Coordinates of C-alpha atoms (C1' of nucleotides) in Angstrom, one line a residue:
Chain A
X1 CA 19.1 20.7 -0.2
X2 CA 17.7 22.6 2.8
X3 CA 18.0 25.8 4.7
X4 CA 17.8 24.0 7.9
X5 CA 19.9 25.4 10.7
X6 CA 20.5 24.6 14.3
X7 CA 21.2 27.2 16.8
X8 CA 23.1 25.2 19.4
X9 CA 23.2 26.2 23.0
X10 CA 24.1 23.9 25.8
X11 CA 27.3 24.9 27.6
X12 CA 27.4 26.3 31.1
X13 CA 24.1 26.8 32.8
X14 CA 23.4 30.4 33.6
X15 CA 19.8 30.2 34.8
X16 CA 18.0 33.5 34.1
X17 CA 20.5 35.2 32.0
X18 CA 21.3 34.1 28.5
X19 CA 19.3 33.0 25.5
X20 CA 19.0 29.4 25.7
X21 CA 17.0 28.5 22.7
X22 CA 16.0 30.8 19.8
X23 CA 14.3 32.7 22.6
X24 CA 14.5 32.1 26.2
X25 CA 11.6 29.8 27.2
X26 CA 10.2 32.4 29.6
X27 CA 9.3 34.4 26.6
X28 CA 8.3 31.4 24.5
X29 CA 5.1 32.2 22.5
X30 CA 3.8 28.7 23.3
X31 CA 4.7 28.7 26.9
X32 CA 1.8 27.6 29.0
X33 CA 0.1 25.7 26.3
X34 CA 2.5 22.8 25.8
X35 CA 4.4 20.5 28.1
X36 CA 6.4 23.4 29.3
X37 CA 3.3 24.9 30.8
X38 CA 3.5 22.3 33.6
X39 CA 6.8 23.7 34.8
X40 CA 7.6 26.6 37.0
X41 CA 10.1 29.2 35.9
X42 CA 13.0 27.6 37.7
X43 CA 12.1 24.2 36.4
X44 CA 12.0 25.6 33.0
X45 CA 15.7 26.4 33.2
X46 CA 16.4 22.7 33.6
X47 CA 14.5 22.2 30.4
X48 CA 16.1 25.1 28.5
X49 CA 19.5 23.8 29.3
X50 CA 18.9 20.5 27.4
X51 CA 17.2 21.9 24.4
X52 CA 18.0 23.2 20.9
X53 CA 15.9 25.2 18.5
X54 CA 15.7 24.3 14.8
X55 CA 14.2 26.3 11.9
X56 CA 12.9 24.3 9.0
X57 CA 11.7 25.2 5.5
X58 CA 8.4 23.9 4.1
X59 CA 8.2 20.2 3.3
X60 CA 11.4 19.3 5.1
X61 CA 11.6 16.1 7.2
X62 CA 11.7 16.5 11.0
X63 CA 12.4 12.9 11.5
X64 CA 11.7 9.5 9.9
X65 CA 9.8 6.6 11.3
X66 CA 12.7 4.3 11.0
X67 CA 15.1 6.6 12.8
X68 CA 16.3 6.1 16.4
X69 CA 13.9 8.0 18.5
X70 CA 16.5 9.9 20.5
X71 CA 14.7 13.2 20.4
X72 CA 11.5 14.8 21.4
X73 CA 10.2 17.9 19.7
X74 CA 7.9 20.8 20.6
X75 CA 6.6 23.1 17.9
X76 CA 7.2 26.8 18.5
X77 CA 5.7 28.0 15.2
X78 CA 4.5 26.5 12.0
X79 CA 2.7 23.4 10.9
X80 CA 3.9 19.8 10.8
X81 CA 2.4 16.7 9.3
X82 CA 2.8 13.2 10.8
X83 CA 2.5 10.2 8.4
X84 CA 3.0 6.6 7.7
X85 CA 3.8 5.0 4.4
X86 CA 3.0 1.6 2.8
X87 CA 5.7 -0.2 0.9
X88 CA 4.2 0.8 -2.4
X89 CA 4.2 4.5 -1.5
X90 CA 0.6 5.0 -0.4
X91 CA 0.7 7.6 2.4
X92 CA -1.6 8.2 5.3
X93 CA -1.2 11.5 7.3
X94 CA -2.2 10.7 10.8
X95 CA -2.3 14.3 12.0
X96 CA -1.2 17.9 11.6
X97 CA 0.4 19.6 14.5
X98 CA 0.9 23.3 15.2
X99 CA 2.5 25.7 17.6
X100 CA 2.7 24.3 21.2
X101 CA 2.1 20.7 20.1
X102 CA 4.5 18.0 21.1
X103 CA 5.9 15.2 18.9
X104 CA 8.2 12.3 19.1
X105 CA 6.0 9.4 20.3
X106 CA 8.0 6.3 20.1
X107 CA 7.4 2.5 19.9
X108 CA 10.4 0.6 21.0
X109 CA 13.3 2.8 20.0
X110 CA 12.1 4.2 16.7
X111 CA 9.4 6.7 16.0
X112 CA 5.8 5.6 15.5
X113 CA 5.5 7.9 12.4
X114 CA 7.5 10.1 10.2
X115 CA 7.2 13.9 10.4
X116 CA 7.6 16.7 7.8
X117 CA 7.0 20.4 7.9
X118 CA 4.0 21.8 6.0
X119 CA 5.0 25.5 6.4
X120 CA 8.2 27.1 7.6
X121 CA 8.5 25.8 11.2
X122 CA 10.5 26.2 14.3
X123 CA 10.9 23.3 16.7
X124 CA 12.5 22.8 20.1
X125 CA 14.5 19.6 20.3
X126 CA 15.2 17.6 23.5
X127 CA 17.1 14.4 24.1
X128 CA 14.7 11.8 25.2
X129 CA 16.9 10.6 28.1
X130 CA 17.1 14.1 29.5
X131 CA 13.4 14.3 29.3
X132 CA 13.3 11.0 31.3
X133 CA 15.4 12.7 34.0
X134 CA 13.0 15.6 34.1
X135 CA 10.0 13.3 34.4
X136 CA 11.8 11.7 37.4
X137 CA 12.2 15.1 39.0
X138 CA 8.9 16.7 38.2
X139 CA 6.1 14.2 38.6
X140 CA 3.4 16.6 37.5
X141 CA 5.2 16.7 34.1
X142 CA 4.3 13.0 33.9
X143 CA 0.8 13.8 34.6
X144 CA 0.7 16.5 31.9
X145 CA 2.2 14.1 29.4
X146 CA -0.5 11.5 30.2
X147 CA -3.2 14.0 29.9
X148 CA -1.9 15.1 26.5
X149 CA -1.7 11.4 25.3
X150 CA -5.3 10.9 26.4
X151 CA -6.4 13.9 24.4
X152 CA -4.5 12.6 21.4
X153 CA -6.1 9.2 21.8
X154 CA -9.5 10.7 21.8
X155 CA -8.6 12.6 18.7
X156 CA -7.3 9.5 17.0
X157 CA -10.6 7.8 17.6
X158 CA -12.5 10.6 16.0
X159 CA -10.2 10.2 13.1
X160 CA -10.8 6.5 13.0
X161 CA -14.6 7.1 12.9
X162 CA -14.1 9.6 10.1
X163 CA -11.9 7.3 8.0
X164 CA -14.0 4.2 8.5
X165 CA -17.5 5.5 8.2
X166 CA -17.8 9.0 6.7
X167 CA -18.3 10.0 3.1
X168 CA -15.9 12.3 1.2
X169 CA -18.2 15.3 1.9
X170 CA -18.5 14.5 5.6
X171 CA -14.7 14.0 5.8
X172 CA -14.1 17.5 4.3
X173 CA -16.6 19.2 6.5
X174 CA -15.2 17.5 9.6
X175 CA -11.7 18.6 8.6
X176 CA -12.7 22.3 8.2
X177 CA -14.5 22.2 11.5
X178 CA -11.4 20.6 13.1
X179 CA -9.3 23.4 11.8
X180 CA -11.8 25.9 13.2
X181 CA -11.9 24.4 16.6
X182 CA -8.2 24.3 16.9
X183 CA -7.9 27.9 15.9
X184 CA -10.5 28.8 18.5
X185 CA -8.7 26.8 21.2
X186 CA -5.6 28.9 20.4
X187 CA -7.5 32.1 20.7
X188 CA -8.0 32.8 17.0
X189 CA -11.4 33.4 15.4
X190 CA -13.4 30.5 14.3
X191 CA -13.4 31.8 10.7
X192 CA -11.5 32.4 8.5
X193 CA -9.3 29.3 9.1
X194 CA -5.7 28.9 8.0
X195 CA -5.4 25.9 5.8
X196 CA -1.7 25.8 4.6
X197 CA -1.6 22.2 3.6
X198 CA -1.8 21.1 -0.1
X199 CA -4.8 19.2 -1.5
X200 CA -2.5 16.2 -1.6
X201 CA -1.8 16.5 2.1
X202 CA -5.5 16.9 2.9
X203 CA -6.3 13.9 0.8
X204 CA -3.8 11.7 2.5
X205 CA -5.2 12.9 5.8
X206 CA -8.8 12.1 5.0
X207 CA -8.1 8.9 3.0
X208 CA -9.1 10.4 -0.3
X209 CA -7.5 11.6 -3.5
X210 CA -6.6 15.2 -4.4
X211 CA -9.3 15.2 -7.1
X212 CA -12.0 14.2 -4.6
X213 CA -10.9 16.8 -2.2
X214 CA -10.9 19.5 -4.9
X215 CA -14.3 18.5 -6.2
X216 CA -15.9 18.6 -2.8
X217 CA -14.4 21.9 -1.8
X218 CA -15.8 23.2 -5.1
X219 CA -19.2 21.8 -4.1
X220 CA -19.1 23.6 -0.7
X221 CA -18.0 26.8 -2.4
X222 CA -20.8 26.6 -4.9
X223 CA -23.4 26.1 -2.2
X224 CA -22.0 29.2 -0.5
X225 CA -20.9 27.3 2.6
X226 CA -17.3 28.2 2.4
X227 CA -15.1 30.7 0.4
X228 CA -11.5 30.2 -0.5
X229 CA -9.6 33.3 0.3
X230 CA -6.0 34.3 -0.5
X231 CA -3.0 33.1 1.6
X232 CA -4.5 29.7 2.3
X233 CA -7.4 31.1 4.3
X234 CA -10.8 29.6 4.1
X235 CA -13.9 31.5 5.2
X236 CA -16.5 29.2 6.9
X237 CA -19.7 31.1 6.0
X238 CA -22.1 28.6 7.5
X239 CA -20.6 26.7 10.4
X240 CA -24.0 25.2 11.4
X241 CA -24.5 23.6 8.1
X242 CA -20.9 22.4 8.1
X243 CA -21.7 20.6 11.4
X244 CA -24.8 19.0 9.9
X245 CA -23.0 17.9 6.8
X246 CA -20.0 16.6 8.8
X247 CA -22.3 13.9 10.4
X248 CA -24.3 13.0 7.4
X249 CA -27.8 14.5 8.1
X250 CA -28.2 16.1 4.7
Chain B
X1 CA -32.6 -8.2 29.7
X2 CA -29.3 -9.3 31.2
X3 CA -27.6 -11.7 33.4
X4 CA -25.4 -9.1 34.7
X5 CA -24.4 -9.3 38.3
X6 CA -22.2 -7.4 40.6
X7 CA -20.2 -9.0 43.4
X8 CA -19.8 -6.2 45.8
X9 CA -17.2 -6.2 48.4
X10 CA -15.9 -3.1 50.0
X11 CA -16.4 -3.0 53.8
X12 CA -13.7 -3.4 56.3
X13 CA -10.1 -3.7 54.9
X14 CA -8.6 -7.0 55.9
X15 CA -5.4 -6.9 53.8
X16 CA -4.2 -10.3 53.0
X17 CA -7.1 -12.4 54.2
X18 CA -10.4 -12.3 52.4
X19 CA -11.5 -12.3 48.8
X20 CA -11.9 -8.8 47.7
X21 CA -13.0 -9.2 44.1
X22 CA -14.2 -12.3 42.3
X23 CA -10.8 -13.6 43.2
X24 CA -8.2 -11.8 45.2
X25 CA -6.0 -9.7 43.0
X26 CA -2.9 -11.6 44.0
X27 CA -4.3 -14.6 42.1
X28 CA -5.7 -12.6 39.3
X29 CA -5.1 -14.3 36.0
X30 CA -4.1 -11.0 34.4
X31 CA -2.0 -9.8 37.2
X32 CA 1.3 -8.6 35.9
X33 CA 0.1 -7.7 32.5
X34 CA -2.2 -4.8 33.2
X35 CA -2.0 -1.7 35.3
X36 CA -2.0 -3.7 38.4
X37 CA 1.4 -5.2 37.3
X38 CA 3.0 -1.9 38.3
X39 CA 2.0 -2.4 41.9
X40 CA 3.6 -4.5 44.6
X41 CA 1.5 -6.9 46.7
X42 CA 0.8 -4.5 49.5
X43 CA -0.1 -1.7 47.1
X44 CA -2.5 -4.0 45.4
X45 CA -4.5 -4.3 48.5
X46 CA -5.2 -0.6 48.2
X47 CA -6.5 -1.3 44.7
X48 CA -8.5 -4.3 45.7
X49 CA -10.3 -2.4 48.4
X50 CA -11.8 0.0 45.8
X51 CA -12.8 -2.4 43.2
X52 CA -15.7 -4.5 42.1
X53 CA -16.0 -7.4 39.8
X54 CA -18.7 -7.7 37.1
X55 CA -19.7 -10.6 34.9
X56 CA -21.4 -9.7 31.6
X57 CA -23.2 -11.7 29.0
X58 CA -22.3 -11.3 25.2
X59 CA -23.3 -8.1 23.5
X60 CA -24.1 -6.3 26.8
X61 CA -23.1 -2.6 27.3
X62 CA -20.2 -2.0 29.6
X63 CA -20.8 1.8 29.4
X64 CA -22.0 4.4 27.0
X65 CA -20.1 7.2 25.4
X66 CA -22.6 9.7 26.8
X67 CA -22.3 8.5 30.5
X68 CA -20.5 10.2 33.2
X69 CA -17.0 8.6 33.2
X70 CA -17.0 7.8 36.9
X71 CA -15.5 4.3 36.5
X72 CA -12.4 2.7 35.0
X73 CA -12.4 -0.9 34.0
X74 CA -9.9 -3.7 33.7
X75 CA -10.9 -6.8 31.7
X76 CA -10.2 -10.1 33.6
X77 CA -11.6 -12.4 31.0
X78 CA -13.5 -12.1 27.7
X79 CA -13.5 -9.7 24.8
X80 CA -14.9 -6.2 24.6
X81 CA -15.5 -3.9 21.6
X82 CA -15.1 -0.1 21.7
X83 CA -17.2 1.9 19.3
X84 CA -18.5 5.3 18.2
X85 CA -21.8 6.0 16.4
X86 CA -22.9 8.6 13.9
X87 CA -26.3 10.1 14.3
X88 CA -27.8 7.9 11.5
X89 CA -26.5 4.8 13.1
X90 CA -23.3 4.1 11.2
X91 CA -20.9 2.5 13.7
X92 CA -17.1 2.4 13.8
X93 CA -15.5 0.0 16.2
X94 CA -12.3 1.6 17.3
X95 CA -10.8 -1.5 19.0
X96 CA -11.2 -4.9 20.6
X97 CA -9.9 -5.4 24.1
X98 CA -9.2 -8.6 25.9
X99 CA -8.0 -10.0 29.2
X100 CA -5.6 -7.6 31.0
X101 CA -6.7 -4.6 28.9
X102 CA -7.8 -1.4 30.5
X103 CA -10.7 0.8 29.4
X104 CA -12.3 3.9 30.4
X105 CA -10.5 6.7 28.7
X106 CA -12.4 9.9 29.2
X107 CA -12.6 13.3 27.5
X108 CA -14.0 15.8 29.9
X109 CA -16.3 13.9 32.1
X110 CA -17.8 11.5 29.7
X111 CA -16.3 8.6 28.0
X112 CA -14.5 8.8 24.6
X113 CA -16.4 5.8 23.2
X114 CA -19.1 3.3 24.1
X115 CA -18.1 -0.3 25.2
X116 CA -19.9 -3.6 24.7
X117 CA -19.0 -7.2 25.4
X118 CA -18.3 -9.5 22.5
X119 CA -18.2 -12.7 24.5
X120 CA -19.1 -13.3 28.1
X121 CA -16.8 -11.0 30.0
X122 CA -15.5 -10.3 33.5
X123 CA -14.4 -6.8 34.3
X124 CA -12.9 -5.1 37.4
X125 CA -14.4 -1.8 38.1
X126 CA -12.7 1.1 39.9
X127 CA -14.0 4.6 40.7
X128 CA -12.0 7.1 38.8
X129 CA -11.4 9.3 41.8
X130 CA -10.0 6.5 43.8
X131 CA -7.7 5.7 41.0
X132 CA -6.6 9.3 41.1
X133 CA -5.6 8.9 44.7
X134 CA -3.6 5.8 43.9
X135 CA -1.8 7.7 41.2
X136 CA -0.9 10.3 43.7
X137 CA 0.5 7.7 46.0
X138 CA 2.2 5.4 43.5
X139 CA 4.0 7.5 40.9
X140 CA 5.2 4.5 38.9
X141 CA 1.5 3.8 38.3
X142 CA 1.4 7.0 36.4
X143 CA 4.3 6.0 34.3
X144 CA 2.7 2.6 33.5
X145 CA -0.5 4.4 32.4
X146 CA 1.4 6.8 30.2
X147 CA 3.3 3.9 28.6
X148 CA 0.0 2.1 28.0
X149 CA -1.5 5.2 26.5
X150 CA 1.5 5.5 24.1
X151 CA 1.1 1.9 23.0
X152 CA -2.6 2.5 22.3
X153 CA -1.7 5.7 20.4
X154 CA 0.7 3.8 18.2
X155 CA -2.0 1.1 17.6
X156 CA -4.5 3.8 16.7
X157 CA -2.1 5.2 14.1
X158 CA -1.8 1.7 12.5
X159 CA -5.5 1.6 12.4
X160 CA -5.7 5.0 10.8
X161 CA -3.3 3.8 8.1
X162 CA -5.4 0.7 7.6
X163 CA -8.7 2.6 7.3
X164 CA -7.4 5.4 5.2
X165 CA -5.2 3.6 2.7
X166 CA -5.7 -0.2 2.6
X167 CA -7.9 -2.2 0.4
X168 CA -10.5 -4.6 1.7
X169 CA -8.2 -7.6 1.3
X170 CA -5.3 -5.8 3.0
X171 CA -7.5 -4.8 5.9
X172 CA -8.7 -8.4 6.5
X173 CA -5.1 -9.8 6.4
X174 CA -3.9 -7.0 8.8
X175 CA -6.8 -7.9 11.1
X176 CA -5.9 -11.6 11.1
X177 CA -2.3 -10.8 11.8
X178 CA -3.2 -8.4 14.6
X179 CA -5.2 -11.2 16.3
X180 CA -2.2 -13.5 15.9
X181 CA 0.3 -11.0 17.3
X182 CA -2.0 -10.3 20.3
X183 CA -2.4 -14.0 21.0
X184 CA 1.4 -14.4 20.8
X185 CA 1.9 -11.5 23.2
X186 CA -0.2 -13.3 25.7
X187 CA 1.6 -16.5 25.3
X188 CA -0.8 -18.3 23.0
X189 CA 0.3 -19.9 19.7
X190 CA 0.3 -17.7 16.6
X191 CA -2.3 -19.9 15.0
X192 CA -5.0 -20.9 15.2
X193 CA -6.4 -17.6 16.4
X194 CA -9.6 -17.0 18.3
X195 CA -12.0 -14.6 16.4
X196 CA -15.2 -14.5 18.4
X197 CA -16.5 -11.3 16.9
X198 CA -19.3 -11.4 14.3
X199 CA -18.8 -10.4 10.6
X200 CA -20.7 -7.3 11.4
X201 CA -18.3 -6.4 14.2
X202 CA -15.3 -7.1 12.0
X203 CA -16.8 -5.0 9.3
X204 CA -17.4 -2.0 11.6
X205 CA -13.8 -2.4 12.8
X206 CA -12.3 -2.4 9.3
X207 CA -14.6 0.2 7.7
X208 CA -16.3 -2.4 5.4
X209 CA -19.7 -4.2 5.2
X210 CA -20.3 -7.7 6.4
X211 CA -20.6 -8.9 2.8
X212 CA -17.2 -7.6 1.9
X213 CA -15.7 -9.2 5.0
X214 CA -17.3 -12.5 4.1
X215 CA -16.4 -12.4 0.5
X216 CA -12.7 -11.7 1.3
X217 CA -12.5 -14.4 3.9
X218 CA -13.8 -16.8 1.3
X219 CA -11.1 -15.7 -1.1
X220 CA -8.4 -16.3 1.5
X221 CA -10.0 -19.7 2.3
X222 CA -10.1 -20.6 -1.4
X223 CA -6.5 -19.7 -1.8
X224 CA -5.6 -22.0 1.1
X225 CA -4.2 -19.1 3.2
X226 CA -6.6 -19.6 6.1
X227 CA -9.1 -22.2 7.3
X228 CA -12.2 -21.5 9.3
X229 CA -12.4 -24.0 12.3
X230 CA -15.2 -24.5 14.7
X231 CA -15.6 -22.4 17.8
X232 CA -14.6 -19.1 16.2
X233 CA -11.1 -20.3 15.5
X234 CA -9.1 -19.4 12.4
X235 CA -6.1 -21.3 11.2
X236 CA -3.6 -19.0 9.6
X237 CA -1.9 -21.5 7.3
X238 CA 0.4 -19.1 5.6
X239 CA 1.4 -16.2 7.8
X240 CA 4.2 -15.0 5.5
X241 CA 1.7 -14.6 2.7
X242 CA -0.8 -12.8 5.0
X243 CA 2.0 -10.4 5.8
X244 CA 2.7 -9.7 2.1
X245 CA -1.0 -9.3 1.4
X246 CA -1.5 -7.0 4.4
X247 CA 0.7 -4.4 2.9
X248 CA -0.3 -4.7 -0.7
X249 CA 2.5 -6.4 -2.5
X250 CA 0.4 -9.0 -4.3
Chain C
dC1 C1' -37.7 -30.9 13.6
dG2 C1' -38.7 -26.2 12.9
dA3 C1' -37.5 -21.3 13.9
dG4 C1' -34.4 -17.6 13.6
dC5 C1' -30.3 -15.3 13.2
dG6 C1' -25.8 -14.9 11.2
dA7 C1' -23.0 -16.0 7.2
dT8 C1' -22.6 -16.6 2.4
dT9 C1' -23.4 -15.8 -2.4
dG10 C1' -25.2 -13.2 -6.4
dA11 C1' -26.4 -9.2 -9.3
dA12 C1' -26.5 -4.4 -10.1
dC13 C1' -25.5 0.2 -8.6
dG14 C1' -22.8 4.3 -7.2
dC15 C1' -19.1 6.7 -4.9
dT16 C1' -14.6 7.4 -5.3
dC17 C1' -10.6 6.5 -8.0
dT18 C1' -7.8 6.7 -12.2
dC19 C1' -6.3 8.8 -16.1
dA20 C1' -6.1 12.9 -18.8
dA21 C1' -6.3 17.6 -19.9
dA22 C1' -6.9 22.4 -19.0
dG23 C1' -6.6 26.2 -15.7
dT24 C1' -4.1 29.0 -12.2
dG25 C1' -0.6 31.3 -9.7
dA26 C1' 4.0 32.1 -7.9
dG27 C1' 8.7 32.5 -9.0
dT28 C1' 12.4 33.3 -12.6
dG29 C1' 14.9 35.2 -16.1
dG30 C1' 15.0 37.8 -20.3
Chain D
dC1 C1' 7.4 44.5 -17.2
dC2 C1' 6.3 40.5 -19.4
dA3 C1' 6.9 35.8 -21.0
dC4 C1' 8.0 31.4 -19.4
dT5 C1' 8.2 27.6 -16.3
dC6 C1' 6.7 24.4 -13.1
dA7 C1' 4.0 22.8 -9.6
dC8 C1' -0.5 22.6 -7.9
dT9 C1' -5.4 22.8 -8.6
dT10 C1' -9.5 22.2 -11.0
dT11 C1' -12.5 19.9 -14.2
dG12 C1' -13.9 16.0 -17.1
dA13 C1' -14.8 11.2 -18.6
dG14 C1' -14.7 6.4 -17.7
dA15 C1' -13.6 2.4 -14.8
dG16 C1' -13.5 -0.4 -10.6
dC17 C1' -14.0 -1.6 -5.8
dG18 C1' -17.0 -2.0 -2.3
dT19 C1' -21.8 -1.2 -1.3
dT20 C1' -26.7 -2.2 -1.6
dC21 C1' -30.4 -5.1 -2.1
dA22 C1' -31.9 -9.7 -2.2
dA23 C1' -31.9 -14.6 -1.9
dT24 C1' -30.0 -18.9 0.0
dC25 C1' -27.4 -21.5 3.2
dG26 C1' -26.2 -23.3 7.7
dC27 C1' -25.8 -23.5 12.4
dT28 C1' -27.7 -23.1 17.1
dC29 C1' -31.3 -23.5 20.1
dG30 C1' -35.9 -24.4 21.6

DNA sequence: CGAGCGATTGAACGCTCTCAAAGTGAGTGG
DNA sequence: CCACTCACTTTGAGAGCGTTCAATCGCTCG
């Protein structure tokens, strides 16, 4: 059913020496960007000691909304989608996360959403209660977490504006620009952008259907504003126009 | 243009004695529920010393998205709406806040949204930098803030599901239930609920038009599920059915 | 009592959805 | 190497939900 595997490593704490997770955190590709960035090298060992690395195939669950929220996750590589379901199966994707992003927000003692991989993904897993200990010991970690939550809240409000008031075309353009901005924030070029999610995932993120997504992508393609490249890459040929279209001034 | 008034009071710090804000925080009706609840009496004096009370008429701006986010607010009484605008004037209300709620989330150094009163409202105003000092001194305040941000994030995701995937009828029922749950959390009865916002505000919150809101309220009324009472009260006569309708199993 | 604004109701339109079919591409096995 | 499969995407035609435009109603406040 899945090629999931867990590389366990707790055991005795040998600070600087051994491999704690898939790679020791000091070498972690997302070090500095995520929560861990708030920690000094020695503090990181405390973190490394309580964490596990997991490698997941595409479209595999990371956790389900209904589960006990015992774990927190940090994405090392790959893309993950967060979503909620209605009883009749309608799905709303609330966000896509990538390397260095943090997930596991809980309400009460279950998660606030379900999470599945989009691409092959590697995550670091912590036990929530261990994290709580760390928060106690390293107050600036608390601060970092709050700042990340604030950023996410602002993003959620942009998404609320998009879902409530934008047309299909505006939604699509906003989405492409979002991908571009995120890529830029991670030091990648603004274009072409990597868009590994299926039409169905995009639709469920934007509150549309796959058909509408496809039709509007075609429209943008026809107008020469974007180009679909191989390997899920999209070339944004006219970012200025995309901006205009994303806020409905056309 | 407005009957806004500010009752200033900084001056010399006389801890337990004088009235600092409209009423001394110790007597504050929302004490215990909001951020302040994380503070002990003596800590509260530190807070009271840096705050001002403001009284605002209905539909008055509290702050604008574009402003410098120098202040944080805490609602003492009344209802406030948060919203974002598109260039062509389309508006999306991202939330309604009430007594004990906290507002002033910033991205960079401007606010993440604009805020206006719905009813006559009293707010406490702090300077953000003073708040930062307090956070330094009282780490558990940090924790409280993070926990509030998490709750808001979960609420934002419910709203995203609502906007992206629910029908007009489902949206309305969800909204009524939300009002009911909030009332209950504050110790009020589940019904009747207080719904002081205009149809237009409700529409902009649910991603609909005033006409659609009105039509669907009428439908619920006709089916005997709700009753519109005077003074913006709504009687939820069949909460169980509202629940069912809010998730589309009708 | 009249003015004015918000709420309600009605009729017609249009954007997006639904249903259906054809096209495309990656992976598999002959 | 090629044919086949299967899932995903694209395209088309028609329907429906919510919008738009417009008129009436009803409450609140001079």
